[in-house]
Tab-separated table of C-alpha atoms and ligand atoms in Angstrom:
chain	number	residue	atom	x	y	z
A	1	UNK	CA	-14.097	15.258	28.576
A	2	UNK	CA	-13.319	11.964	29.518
A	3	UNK	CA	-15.371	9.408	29.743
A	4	UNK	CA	-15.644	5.450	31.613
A	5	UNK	CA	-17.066	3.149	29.896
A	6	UNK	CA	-16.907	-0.649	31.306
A	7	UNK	CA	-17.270	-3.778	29.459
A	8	UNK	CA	-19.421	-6.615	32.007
A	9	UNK	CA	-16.828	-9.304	31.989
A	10	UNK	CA	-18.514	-12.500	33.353
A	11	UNK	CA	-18.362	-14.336	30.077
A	12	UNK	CA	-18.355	-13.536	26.724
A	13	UNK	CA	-16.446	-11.170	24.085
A	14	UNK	CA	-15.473	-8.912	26.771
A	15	UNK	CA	-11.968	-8.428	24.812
A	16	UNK	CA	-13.295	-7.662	21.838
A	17	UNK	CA	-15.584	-4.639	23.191
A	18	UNK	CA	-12.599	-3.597	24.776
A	19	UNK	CA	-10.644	-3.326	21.639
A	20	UNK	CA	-14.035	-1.666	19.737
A	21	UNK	CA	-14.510	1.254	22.649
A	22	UNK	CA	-11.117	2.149	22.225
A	23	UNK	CA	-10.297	5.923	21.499
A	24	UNK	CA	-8.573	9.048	22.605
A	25	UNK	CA	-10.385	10.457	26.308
A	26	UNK	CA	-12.470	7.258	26.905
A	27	UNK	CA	-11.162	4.806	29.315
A	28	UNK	CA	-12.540	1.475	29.178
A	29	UNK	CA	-12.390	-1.186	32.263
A	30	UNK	CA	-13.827	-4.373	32.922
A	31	UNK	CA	-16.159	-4.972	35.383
A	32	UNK	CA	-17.032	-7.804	37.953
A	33	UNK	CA	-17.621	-6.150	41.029
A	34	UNK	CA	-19.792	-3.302	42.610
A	35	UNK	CA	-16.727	-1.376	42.742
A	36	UNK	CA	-15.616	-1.294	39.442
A	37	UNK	CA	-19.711	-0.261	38.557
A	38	UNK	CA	-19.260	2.859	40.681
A	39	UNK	CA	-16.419	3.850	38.187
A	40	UNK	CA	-18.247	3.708	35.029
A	41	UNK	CA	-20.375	6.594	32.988
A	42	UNK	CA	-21.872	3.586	30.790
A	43	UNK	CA	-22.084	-0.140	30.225
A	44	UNK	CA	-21.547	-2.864	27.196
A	45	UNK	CA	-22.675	-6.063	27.803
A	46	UNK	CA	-21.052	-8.381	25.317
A	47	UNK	CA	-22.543	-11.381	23.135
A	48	UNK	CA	-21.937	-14.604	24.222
A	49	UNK	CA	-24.768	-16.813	26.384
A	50	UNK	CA	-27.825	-14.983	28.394
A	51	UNK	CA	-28.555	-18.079	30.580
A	52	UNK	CA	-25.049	-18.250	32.078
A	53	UNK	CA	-24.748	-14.114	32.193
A	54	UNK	CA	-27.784	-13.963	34.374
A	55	UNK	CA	-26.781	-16.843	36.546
A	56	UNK	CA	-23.471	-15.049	37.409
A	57	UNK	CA	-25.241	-11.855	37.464
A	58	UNK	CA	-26.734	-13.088	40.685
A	59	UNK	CA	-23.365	-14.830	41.736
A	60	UNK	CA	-21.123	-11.236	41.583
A	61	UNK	CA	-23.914	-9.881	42.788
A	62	UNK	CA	-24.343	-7.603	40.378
A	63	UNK	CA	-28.353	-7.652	39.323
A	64	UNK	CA	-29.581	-5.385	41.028
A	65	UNK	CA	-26.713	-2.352	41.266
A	66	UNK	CA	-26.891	-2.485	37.470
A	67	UNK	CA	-30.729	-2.364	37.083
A	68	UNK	CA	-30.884	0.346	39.285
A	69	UNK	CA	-27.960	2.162	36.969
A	70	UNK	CA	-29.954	1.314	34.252
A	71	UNK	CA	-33.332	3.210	36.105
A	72	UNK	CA	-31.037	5.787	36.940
A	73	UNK	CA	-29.837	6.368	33.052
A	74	UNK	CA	-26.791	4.870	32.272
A	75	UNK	CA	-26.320	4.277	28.797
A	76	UNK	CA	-26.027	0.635	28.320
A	77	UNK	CA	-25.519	-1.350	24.825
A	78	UNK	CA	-25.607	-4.984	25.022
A	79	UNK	CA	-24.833	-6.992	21.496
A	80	UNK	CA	-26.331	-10.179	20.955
A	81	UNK	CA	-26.915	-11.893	24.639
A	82	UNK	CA	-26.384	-8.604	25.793
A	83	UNK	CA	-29.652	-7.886	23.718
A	84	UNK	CA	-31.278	-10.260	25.468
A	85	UNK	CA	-30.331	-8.501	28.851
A	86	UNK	CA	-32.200	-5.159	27.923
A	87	UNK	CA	-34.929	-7.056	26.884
A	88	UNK	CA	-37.955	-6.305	29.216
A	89	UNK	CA	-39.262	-10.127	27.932
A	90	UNK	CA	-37.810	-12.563	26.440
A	91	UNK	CA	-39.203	-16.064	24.392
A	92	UNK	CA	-37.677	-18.912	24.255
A	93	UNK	CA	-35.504	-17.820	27.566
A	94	UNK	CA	-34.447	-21.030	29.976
A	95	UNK	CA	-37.080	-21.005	32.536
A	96	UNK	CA	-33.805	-19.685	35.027
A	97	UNK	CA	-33.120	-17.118	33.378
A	98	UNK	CA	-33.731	-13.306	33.710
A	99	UNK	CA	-33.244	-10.218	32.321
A	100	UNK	CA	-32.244	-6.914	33.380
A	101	UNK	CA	-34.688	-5.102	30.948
A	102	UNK	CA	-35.100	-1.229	30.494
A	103	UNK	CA	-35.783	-1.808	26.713
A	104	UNK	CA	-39.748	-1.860	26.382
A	105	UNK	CA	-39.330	-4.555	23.434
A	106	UNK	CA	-39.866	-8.671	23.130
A	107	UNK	CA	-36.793	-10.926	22.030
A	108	UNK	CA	-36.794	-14.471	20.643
A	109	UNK	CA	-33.404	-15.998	22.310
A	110	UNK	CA	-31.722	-17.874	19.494
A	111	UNK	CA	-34.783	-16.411	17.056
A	112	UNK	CA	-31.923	-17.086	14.076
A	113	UNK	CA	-30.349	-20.115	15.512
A	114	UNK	CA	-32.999	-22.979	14.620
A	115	UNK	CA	-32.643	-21.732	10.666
A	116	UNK	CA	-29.002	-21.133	10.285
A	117	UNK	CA	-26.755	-21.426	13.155
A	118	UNK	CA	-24.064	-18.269	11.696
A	119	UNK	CA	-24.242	-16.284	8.896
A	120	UNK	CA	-22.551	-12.264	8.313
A	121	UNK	CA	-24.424	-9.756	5.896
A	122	UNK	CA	-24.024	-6.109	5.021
A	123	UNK	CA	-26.883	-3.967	7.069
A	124	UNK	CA	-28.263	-0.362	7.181
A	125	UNK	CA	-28.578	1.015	10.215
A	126	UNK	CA	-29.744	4.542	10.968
A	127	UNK	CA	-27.200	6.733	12.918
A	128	UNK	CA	-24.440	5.521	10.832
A	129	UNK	CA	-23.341	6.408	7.262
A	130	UNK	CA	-23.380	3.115	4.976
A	131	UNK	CA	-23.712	-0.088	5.404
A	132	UNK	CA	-21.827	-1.829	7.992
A	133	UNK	CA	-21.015	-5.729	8.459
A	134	UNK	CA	-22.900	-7.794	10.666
A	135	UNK	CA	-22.389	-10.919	12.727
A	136	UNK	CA	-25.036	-12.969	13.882
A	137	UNK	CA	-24.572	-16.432	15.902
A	138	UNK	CA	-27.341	-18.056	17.540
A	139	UNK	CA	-28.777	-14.500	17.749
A	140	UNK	CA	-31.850	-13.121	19.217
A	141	UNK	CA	-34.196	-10.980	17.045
A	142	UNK	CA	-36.823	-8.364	18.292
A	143	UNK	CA	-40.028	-9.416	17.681
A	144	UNK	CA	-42.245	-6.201	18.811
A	145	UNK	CA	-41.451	-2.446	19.811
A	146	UNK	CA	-43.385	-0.228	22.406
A	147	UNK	CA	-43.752	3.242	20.953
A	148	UNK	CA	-40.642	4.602	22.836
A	149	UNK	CA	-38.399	2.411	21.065
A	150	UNK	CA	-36.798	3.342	17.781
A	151	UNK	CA	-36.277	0.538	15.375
A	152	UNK	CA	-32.716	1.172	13.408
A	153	UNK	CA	-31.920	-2.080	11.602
A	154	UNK	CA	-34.092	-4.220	9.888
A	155	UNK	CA	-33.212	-7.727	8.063
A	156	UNK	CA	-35.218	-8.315	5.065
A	157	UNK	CA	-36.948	-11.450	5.433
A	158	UNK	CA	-39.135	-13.765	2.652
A	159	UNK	CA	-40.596	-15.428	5.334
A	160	UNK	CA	-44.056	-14.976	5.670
A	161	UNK	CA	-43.797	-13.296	9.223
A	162	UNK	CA	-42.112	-10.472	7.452
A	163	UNK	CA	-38.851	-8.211	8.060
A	164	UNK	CA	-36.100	-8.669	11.308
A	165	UNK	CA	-35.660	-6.130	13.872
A	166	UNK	CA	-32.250	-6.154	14.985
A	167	UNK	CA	-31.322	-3.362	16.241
A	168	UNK	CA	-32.785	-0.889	18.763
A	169	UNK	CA	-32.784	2.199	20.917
A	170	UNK	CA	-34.708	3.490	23.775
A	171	UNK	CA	-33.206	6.866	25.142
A	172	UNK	CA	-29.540	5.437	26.568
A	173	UNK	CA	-30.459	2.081	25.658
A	174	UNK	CA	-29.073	0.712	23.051
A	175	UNK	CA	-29.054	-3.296	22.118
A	176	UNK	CA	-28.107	-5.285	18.295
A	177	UNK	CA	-28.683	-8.864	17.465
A	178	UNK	CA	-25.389	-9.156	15.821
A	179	UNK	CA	-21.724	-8.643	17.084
A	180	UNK	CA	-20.504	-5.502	15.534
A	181	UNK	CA	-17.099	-6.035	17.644
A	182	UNK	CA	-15.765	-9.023	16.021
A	183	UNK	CA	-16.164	-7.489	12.357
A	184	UNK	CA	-13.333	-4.757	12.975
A	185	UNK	CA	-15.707	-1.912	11.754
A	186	UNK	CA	-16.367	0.222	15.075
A	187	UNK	CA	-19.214	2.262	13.652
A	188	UNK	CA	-21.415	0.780	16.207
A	189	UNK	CA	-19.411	1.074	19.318
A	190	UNK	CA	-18.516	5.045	18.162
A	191	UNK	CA	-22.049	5.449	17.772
A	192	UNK	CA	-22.491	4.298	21.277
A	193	UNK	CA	-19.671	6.351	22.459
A	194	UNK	CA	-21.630	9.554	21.202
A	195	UNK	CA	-24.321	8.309	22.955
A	196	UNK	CA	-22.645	7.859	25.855
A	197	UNK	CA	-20.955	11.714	25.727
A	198	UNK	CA	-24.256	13.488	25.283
A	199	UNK	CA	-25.707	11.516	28.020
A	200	UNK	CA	-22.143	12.640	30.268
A	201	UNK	CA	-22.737	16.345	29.273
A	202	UNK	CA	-26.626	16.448	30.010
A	203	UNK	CA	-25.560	15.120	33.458
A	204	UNK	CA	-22.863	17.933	34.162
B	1	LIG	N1	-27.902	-17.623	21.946
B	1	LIG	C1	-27.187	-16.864	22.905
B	1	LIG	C2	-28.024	-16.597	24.149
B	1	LIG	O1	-29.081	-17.087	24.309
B	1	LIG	C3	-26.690	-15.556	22.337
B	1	LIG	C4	-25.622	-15.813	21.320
B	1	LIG	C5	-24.586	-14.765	21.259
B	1	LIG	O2	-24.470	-13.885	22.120
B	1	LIG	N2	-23.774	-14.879	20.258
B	1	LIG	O3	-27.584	-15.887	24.978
């Protein structure tokens, strides 16, 4: 079956994504406008900065059409400031800007950023066999979890506040602190395509 998947190109890594979805039946567009929405059977909202993605959320118009995708159950998976778009609240968020949610979970905007701007490390992450590398710049972590959200990478942490959650999933949801698509392992973004094809078949 094929599948749609677009890649929100306001700003960001939208290329990169691109390059990371890429495999035999799924077609992968950008998109800007409502049209180009209608097209898709899922959504990745790339890393780059949350403030200026929600401002020109509001300028394309595009807030609400994609929150009510999201109610409706269209897989999404930001990365990074796309993280911070799923998150249903965010800290440390400029007092402009605002989130799509649908993840029941709290992120810290730039939660990494005030110790070390940039840094990569090996991580486990459940739902994919061995460890995989992982980006983080200026990232967000996830400070707390409702119960209907699964926890599948953790950073180990000395400080005294304990371990990192950077990775999550709530039913189609799915959202990482780090930038799996600049790493050239595509573990992640298969792992979201399997998402995205069970959620396709349940629907036909
Ligand atoms: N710090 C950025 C923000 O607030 C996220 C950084 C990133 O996506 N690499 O959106």
């Amino acid at each position: 079956m094929k599948i749609t998947i677009g890649v929100l190109a306001l700003q960001g890594d939208v290329r990169e994504h691109s390059a990371a979805l890429e495999q035999p039946d799924v077609q992968v567009i950008s998109v800007r406008r409502r049209t180009e929405l209608a097209q898709i059977d899922a959504l990745v909202i790339p890393g780059g900065e949350s403030t200026t993605i929600s401002r020109l959320l509001d300028v394309f118009e595009l807030r609400e059409p994609i929150a009510d995708r999201i109610k409706a159950g269209m897989p999404v998976y930001g990365s990074c400031a796309g993280m911070i778009m799923l998150a249903n609240q965010v800290l440390d968020g400029h007092p402009d800007q605002r989130s799509l949610g649908g993840i029941d979970m709290v992120v810290r905007r730039n939660a990494f950023g005030r110790q070390i701007d940039s840094f990569e490390t090996m991580l486990d992450m459940k739902g994919v066999t061995g460890s995989i590398p992982a980006v983080f710049i200026r990232a967000p972590w996830v400070e707390s979890t409702g119960p209907d959200v699964e926890q599948l990478a953790v950073l180990e942490s000395d400080e005294p506040s304990g371990d990192r959650i950077v990775a999550v999933r709530q039913g189609s949801l799915l959202a990482t602190s780090f930038h799996p698509e600049i790493t050239g392992d595509r573990q992640v973004h298969h792992y979201f395509v399997s998402m995205v094809r069970e959620a396709v078949k349940e629907k036909s």
